[in-house]
CSV table of C-alpha atoms in Angstrom, one decimal:
chain,number,residue,atom,x,y,z
A,34,MET,CA,-37.0,-41.7,79.1
A,35,GLY,CA,-37.7,-41.7,83.4
A,36,VAL,CA,-40.0,-43.5,85.2
A,37,PRO,CA,-39.6,-43.8,89.0
A,38,GLY,CA,-38.6,-47.4,90.6
A,39,SER,CA,-39.5,-48.9,93.6
A,40,PHE,CA,-37.9,-47.1,96.3
A,41,GLY,CA,-38.4,-44.0,94.3
A,42,ASN,CA,-35.1,-43.6,92.6
A,43,ILE,CA,-35.2,-42.8,88.5
A,44,ILE,CA,-34.5,-45.1,85.8
A,45,ALA,CA,-33.0,-44.0,82.5
A,46,LEU,CA,-34.2,-46.3,80.0
A,47,LYS,CA,-32.7,-45.8,76.5
A,48,LYS,CA,-34.8,-47.3,73.7
A,49,ARG,CA,-32.9,-49.2,71.5
A,50,ARG,CA,-32.7,-48.7,67.6
A,51,LYS,CA,-31.8,-50.8,64.6
A,52,ILE,CA,-29.0,-49.9,62.9
A,53,ASP,CA,-28.8,-51.3,59.1
A,54,PRO,CA,-24.5,-52.2,59.2
A,55,ASN,CA,-25.0,-52.2,55.3
A,56,GLN,CA,-26.5,-48.8,56.1
A,57,LEU,CA,-24.5,-45.4,54.1
A,58,VAL,CA,-23.0,-43.5,56.7
A,59,TYR,CA,-22.1,-39.5,55.1
A,60,CYS,CA,-19.6,-37.4,56.6
A,61,ARG,CA,-19.0,-33.6,56.2
A,62,PHE,CA,-15.8,-32.0,56.2
A,63,PRO,CA,-14.6,-28.8,56.1
A,64,MET,CA,-13.3,-27.5,52.4
A,65,SER,CA,-9.8,-27.1,52.7
A,66,PRO,CA,-8.0,-25.5,54.3
A,67,LEU,CA,-9.2,-27.6,57.6
A,68,PRO,CA,-9.2,-24.9,60.6
A,69,LEU,CA,-7.6,-25.3,63.5
A,70,SER,CA,-10.4,-27.0,65.4
A,71,TRP,CA,-10.9,-29.5,64.0
A,72,ALA,CA,-6.5,-30.1,64.9
A,73,LEU,CA,-5.3,-31.8,67.9
A,74,PRO,CA,-2.6,-29.7,69.9
A,75,ILE,CA,1.4,-31.1,69.8
A,76,GLU,CA,3.6,-30.4,71.9
A,77,THR,CA,6.6,-29.3,70.9
A,78,THR,CA,10.1,-30.6,70.9
A,79,ALA,CA,12.1,-31.3,73.7
A,80,THR,CA,15.3,-29.3,73.5
A,81,GLU,CA,17.4,-31.1,75.9
A,82,THR,CA,20.3,-32.4,75.1
A,83,TYR,CA,21.8,-35.4,75.5
A,84,ASP,CA,26.3,-35.9,76.1
A,85,HIS,CA,27.0,-39.2,73.2
A,86,SER,CA,30.6,-39.5,74.4
A,87,GLU,CA,30.0,-41.8,76.4
A,88,TYR,CA,28.4,-44.3,74.0
A,89,ILE,CA,30.1,-47.0,72.4
A,90,TYR,CA,29.8,-48.8,68.8
A,91,LYS,CA,31.1,-51.7,68.0
A,92,GLU,CA,31.1,-53.9,65.0
A,93,VAL,CA,33.4,-57.5,65.1
A,94,LYS,CA,33.1,-60.7,62.8
A,95,ASP,CA,31.8,-63.1,65.7
A,96,VAL,CA,29.9,-61.5,68.3
A,97,THR,CA,29.9,-64.9,70.1
A,98,LYS,CA,33.6,-64.2,70.4
A,99,PHE,CA,33.7,-61.0,71.7
A,100,ASN,CA,34.3,-59.9,75.4
A,101,PHE,CA,30.9,-57.9,76.4
A,102,PRO,CA,32.2,-56.9,80.1
A,103,SER,CA,35.1,-54.7,78.2
A,104,LEU,CA,32.4,-52.1,77.6
A,105,GLY,CA,30.7,-52.1,81.6
A,106,LYS,CA,28.7,-54.7,83.9
A,107,ASP,CA,26.0,-52.4,85.2
A,108,PHE,CA,23.5,-51.7,81.9
A,109,GLU,CA,19.9,-51.8,83.3
A,110,GLY,CA,18.4,-54.1,79.3
A,111,VAL,CA,20.3,-55.4,76.2
A,112,TYR,CA,18.3,-55.5,73.2
A,113,VAL,CA,19.5,-58.7,71.6
A,114,ASP,CA,18.4,-59.8,67.8
A,115,PRO,CA,19.6,-62.8,66.5
A,116,PRO,CA,19.5,-63.8,62.9
A,117,TRP,CA,17.7,-66.8,63.5
A,118,HIS,CA,17.0,-66.7,59.3
A,119,SER,CA,20.9,-67.7,59.2
A,120,GLY,CA,21.3,-70.7,61.0
A,121,PHE,CA,21.8,-68.6,63.9
A,122,LYS,CA,21.0,-71.5,66.7
A,123,PRO,CA,19.7,-71.1,70.2
A,124,ALA,CA,23.2,-73.2,71.9
A,125,SER,CA,25.0,-70.3,70.5
A,126,LEU,CA,23.2,-67.5,72.9
A,127,LYS,CA,25.6,-69.3,76.1
A,128,LYS,CA,29.4,-67.5,74.3
A,129,LEU,CA,27.7,-64.6,75.2
A,130,LYS,CA,27.0,-64.4,78.4
A,131,ILE,CA,24.5,-61.5,78.8
A,132,GLU,CA,24.4,-62.0,82.6
A,133,ASN,CA,27.9,-60.8,83.0
A,134,VAL,CA,26.9,-57.5,81.2
A,135,VAL,CA,23.4,-57.3,83.1
A,136,THR,CA,23.4,-57.2,86.9
A,137,SER,CA,19.9,-55.8,87.5
A,138,GLY,CA,17.9,-55.0,84.3
A,139,LEU,CA,15.8,-56.5,82.3
A,140,LEU,CA,16.8,-59.3,78.3
A,141,PHE,CA,14.6,-58.2,75.8
A,142,ILE,CA,15.9,-60.9,72.5
A,143,TRP,CA,13.4,-61.8,69.8
A,144,VAL,CA,13.3,-65.9,69.6
A,145,GLU,CA,11.2,-67.7,66.5
A,146,LYS,CA,8.3,-69.3,68.4
A,147,GLU,CA,10.6,-73.2,68.1
A,148,TYR,CA,13.6,-71.6,70.2
A,149,ILE,CA,11.4,-70.2,73.0
A,150,PRO,CA,11.5,-73.4,75.4
A,151,ASP,CA,15.1,-73.7,74.6
A,152,ILE,CA,15.7,-70.3,75.4
A,153,LEU,CA,14.2,-70.5,79.0
A,154,GLU,CA,16.1,-73.4,79.5
A,155,ILE,CA,19.5,-71.2,78.8
A,156,TYR,CA,18.7,-68.6,81.3
A,157,LYS,CA,16.8,-70.3,83.2
A,158,ASP,CA,19.1,-69.9,86.4
A,159,LYS,CA,20.0,-66.3,85.8
A,160,PHE,CA,17.1,-64.5,83.7
A,161,VAL,CA,13.3,-64.7,84.7
A,162,TYR,CA,10.6,-64.6,82.5
A,163,VAL,CA,8.5,-61.2,82.9
A,164,GLU,CA,6.7,-60.8,79.4
A,165,ASN,CA,6.7,-61.1,75.8
A,166,ILE,CA,5.9,-58.9,72.8
A,167,THR,CA,3.8,-59.9,70.0
A,168,TRP,CA,5.0,-58.6,66.2
A,169,VAL,CA,1.9,-59.2,63.6
A,170,THR,CA,3.5,-59.2,60.1
A,171,LEU,CA,0.5,-58.4,57.6
A,172,THR,CA,0.4,-58.2,54.0
A,173,VAL,CA,-2.3,-56.4,51.4
A,174,GLY,CA,-6.3,-57.2,52.8
A,175,ASN,CA,-4.4,-57.2,56.3
A,176,ARG,CA,-4.1,-60.6,56.3
A,177,ALA,CA,-1.6,-62.6,57.8
A,178,TYR,CA,1.9,-63.2,56.7
A,179,VAL,CA,2.6,-66.5,57.6
A,180,GLU,CA,6.3,-68.1,56.7
A,181,LYS,CA,6.7,-72.1,56.4
A,182,SER,CA,6.8,-74.0,60.6
A,183,THR,CA,7.1,-77.3,61.6
A,184,TYR,CA,3.3,-77.5,62.4
A,185,LEU,CA,0.9,-74.4,62.2
A,186,GLY,CA,2.1,-71.5,60.2
A,187,LYS,CA,4.2,-68.7,61.4
A,188,ALA,CA,2.8,-65.4,61.2
A,189,LYS,CA,3.9,-63.4,64.1
A,190,LYS,CA,7.2,-62.9,65.6
A,191,ILE,CA,8.5,-62.7,69.4
A,192,VAL,CA,10.3,-60.6,71.7
A,193,LEU,CA,10.8,-62.8,75.4
A,194,VAL,CA,11.6,-59.6,78.5
A,195,LEU,CA,13.7,-61.5,81.1
A,196,ARG,CA,14.5,-60.0,84.1
A,197,ARG,CA,18.2,-60.3,85.6
A,198,THR,CA,18.0,-62.7,88.7
A,199,SER,CA,20.1,-61.8,91.4
A,200,LYS,CA,20.4,-59.5,94.6
A,201,GLN,CA,21.2,-56.0,92.9
A,202,SER,CA,17.9,-56.6,90.7
A,203,LYS,CA,15.6,-56.1,93.7
A,204,ALA,CA,16.2,-52.0,93.2
A,205,PHE,CA,15.7,-52.1,89.9
A,206,GLN,CA,11.7,-51.3,89.6
A,207,LEU,CA,9.2,-52.1,86.8
A,208,LYS,CA,6.6,-50.2,86.4
A,209,HIS,CA,2.8,-50.4,84.6
A,210,GLN,CA,3.1,-50.1,81.2
A,211,ARG,CA,0.1,-49.2,79.0
A,212,ASN,CA,1.2,-50.1,75.8
A,213,PRO,CA,-0.2,-53.2,74.1
A,214,ASP,CA,1.9,-56.3,73.8
A,215,THR,CA,0.7,-57.2,69.9
A,216,VAL,CA,1.9,-54.9,67.5
A,217,PHE,CA,-0.3,-55.3,64.4
A,218,ASP,CA,2.4,-54.2,61.1
A,219,THR,CA,2.6,-54.9,57.0
A,220,CYS,CA,5.0,-55.7,54.5
A,221,ARG,CA,5.0,-54.6,51.3
A,222,TRP,CA,5.6,-55.8,47.8
A,223,LYS,CA,8.9,-57.5,46.8
A,224,ASP,CA,10.0,-55.8,43.1
A,225,GLY,CA,5.8,-55.5,42.6
A,226,ARG,CA,6.2,-58.8,42.7
A,227,LYS,CA,2.8,-60.7,44.5
A,228,GLY,CA,3.6,-63.5,46.4
A,229,GLU,CA,7.0,-62.8,47.8
A,230,TYR,CA,7.3,-60.3,50.5
A,231,GLU,CA,10.1,-57.5,52.4
A,232,ASN,CA,10.7,-55.0,55.0
A,233,CYS,CA,9.2,-57.7,56.8
A,234,SER,CA,11.6,-56.7,60.4
A,235,LEU,CA,9.9,-54.4,63.1
A,236,PHE,CA,13.6,-53.4,63.3
């Protein structure tokens, strides 16, 4: 309803209703097939083609000994997923010399939470911290999948986003993104047995 204000303006007031959170809510759906009016339009698949002739695929036994600059020195992004569960240590990242292939770009690196200080220390002279992406693993009932850790259990994985610090990096522009910094994903039972999970990896 509306009432006159002290200065002749109209103020709209809305009466609040008490709603029982346990009350059943009925939803009516039309019979199958659903009418097109219920659907949202989806843009057609892009017909743009890409030239894959410049793509390079390499498999090496020891990445710490591979000569990455031989692939180029002007990459705008490098994605690193170290095998932390296989005994990989942060000190081994120094051997990769990622700064030699990223002159003005970003480094995306998966990090276990206990190694975050070590990673930032390793790259403090070559990269600057920009952002981090958190991936939360969920199990049945949307409960966090918790792994053992020194202090608190680990229920998330972290991707550190670092930016190269160099003269060329000034020309590299970062744009505002509306994507969230947290991703929730689910695991599935391993061999149908409770207590063991698989596919708990985003990539």
